[in-house]
XYZ file of C-alpha atoms in Angstrom:
126
model
C 0.000 0.000 0.000
C 2.249 2.789 1.294
C 5.983 2.196 1.221
C 8.396 4.407 3.135
C 12.156 4.504 2.623
C 14.408 6.523 4.911
C 17.824 7.887 4.059
C 20.351 10.351 5.422
C 21.316 8.677 8.659
C 24.906 8.286 9.692
C 27.543 9.597 12.053
C 27.712 13.112 13.415
C 29.622 14.899 16.135
C 27.852 16.516 19.044
C 26.701 19.920 17.861
C 26.605 18.770 14.261
C 23.765 18.376 11.792
C 22.059 15.716 9.717
C 19.012 15.715 7.468
C 16.908 12.585 7.264
C 14.621 11.984 4.305
C 11.677 9.636 3.931
C 10.395 8.927 0.432
C 6.827 7.651 0.162
C 5.157 5.713 -2.608
C 1.920 3.801 -3.151
C -0.539 6.447 -1.972
C -1.604 10.051 -2.280
C 1.061 11.642 -0.126
C -0.958 14.749 0.724
C -3.610 12.605 2.421
C -1.179 11.297 5.042
C -0.050 12.610 8.378
C 3.655 11.849 8.679
C 5.744 11.213 11.749
C 9.248 10.461 12.947
C 9.979 8.129 15.845
C 13.221 6.825 17.279
C 14.387 3.888 19.322
C 17.647 3.590 21.218
C 19.046 0.196 22.255
C 17.141 -1.225 25.211
C 14.593 1.586 25.193
C 11.024 2.010 24.037
C 10.202 3.594 20.715
C 9.555 7.284 21.303
C 7.852 10.064 19.425
C 10.023 12.691 17.743
C 7.874 14.804 15.420
C 4.707 14.803 13.329
C 3.437 16.969 10.495
C -0.056 17.446 9.112
C -1.135 16.648 5.575
C 0.101 19.808 3.868
C 2.549 20.879 6.547
C 0.477 23.545 8.297
C 0.752 21.953 11.750
C 3.650 20.232 13.489
C 4.184 18.506 16.828
C 7.484 17.806 18.582
C 8.758 15.917 21.567
C 10.014 18.295 24.247
C 13.488 16.805 23.993
C 13.929 17.894 20.374
C 12.116 21.237 20.217
C 14.313 23.918 18.715
C 16.846 21.393 17.388
C 14.930 19.055 15.094
C 12.519 20.279 12.434
C 10.052 18.203 10.459
C 8.981 19.353 7.009
C 7.445 17.884 3.890
C 7.487 18.418 0.161
C 4.289 16.937 -1.222
C 5.451 17.450 -4.809
C 8.348 15.088 -4.039
C 6.372 12.706 -1.801
C 9.024 13.231 0.848
C 9.143 14.141 4.525
C 12.323 15.431 6.160
C 13.801 15.669 9.610
C 16.402 18.427 9.810
C 18.581 17.782 12.834
C 20.875 20.470 14.245
C 22.757 20.863 17.521
C 22.850 17.101 17.820
C 23.440 15.486 21.185
C 24.689 11.988 22.029
C 21.237 11.217 23.429
C 19.856 11.656 19.898
C 21.600 8.403 18.975
C 18.918 5.953 17.859
C 17.317 4.241 14.915
C 14.931 6.749 13.365
C 11.700 5.549 11.773
C 9.386 7.319 9.359
C 5.657 6.631 9.714
C 2.455 7.523 7.856
C -1.275 7.362 8.419
C -4.357 8.817 6.761
C -5.385 12.026 8.482
C -7.734 14.980 8.347
C -7.087 18.693 8.191
C -4.481 19.889 10.656
C -4.153 16.615 12.554
C -0.841 15.433 13.949
C -0.319 12.256 15.970
C 2.195 11.566 18.718
C 1.392 7.931 19.509
C 3.042 5.179 17.529
C -0.153 3.146 17.344
C -1.793 5.968 15.394
C 0.355 5.137 12.375
C -0.354 2.398 9.867
C 2.808 2.404 7.745
C 6.464 2.380 8.763
C 9.834 2.616 7.126
C 12.752 0.312 7.824
C 14.621 2.803 9.980
C 17.922 4.608 9.604
C 20.696 4.735 12.183
C 21.796 8.064 13.635
C 24.879 8.024 15.837
C 26.108 11.159 17.596
C 29.537 11.130 19.198
C 30.548 13.314 22.124
């Protein structure tokens, strides 16, 4: 149905930057609320950011506000996570997620999403 493929993960120094991309196919991209989640070893999957169908509304975890920015380009069927001022605690596998939504909706719970990417590793050194 909807396939999501992440890219852009890798190694960064503390204080550095990365931009993650998630390319979607198999659906009408503008109908989907998109989200980013992350999971560190031995920890639960946690919410990072969500963006509404055409990008009017966004939601962020408190731990990433002001440092990580979610955006989308519906013409390219792609959602992004711009990461600046990275911290070692940002180290995790980052997952892109999608679900059908309405209007300005954003979702912060993982079980709200129906489709998931394979994940991309982000490692931040101190």
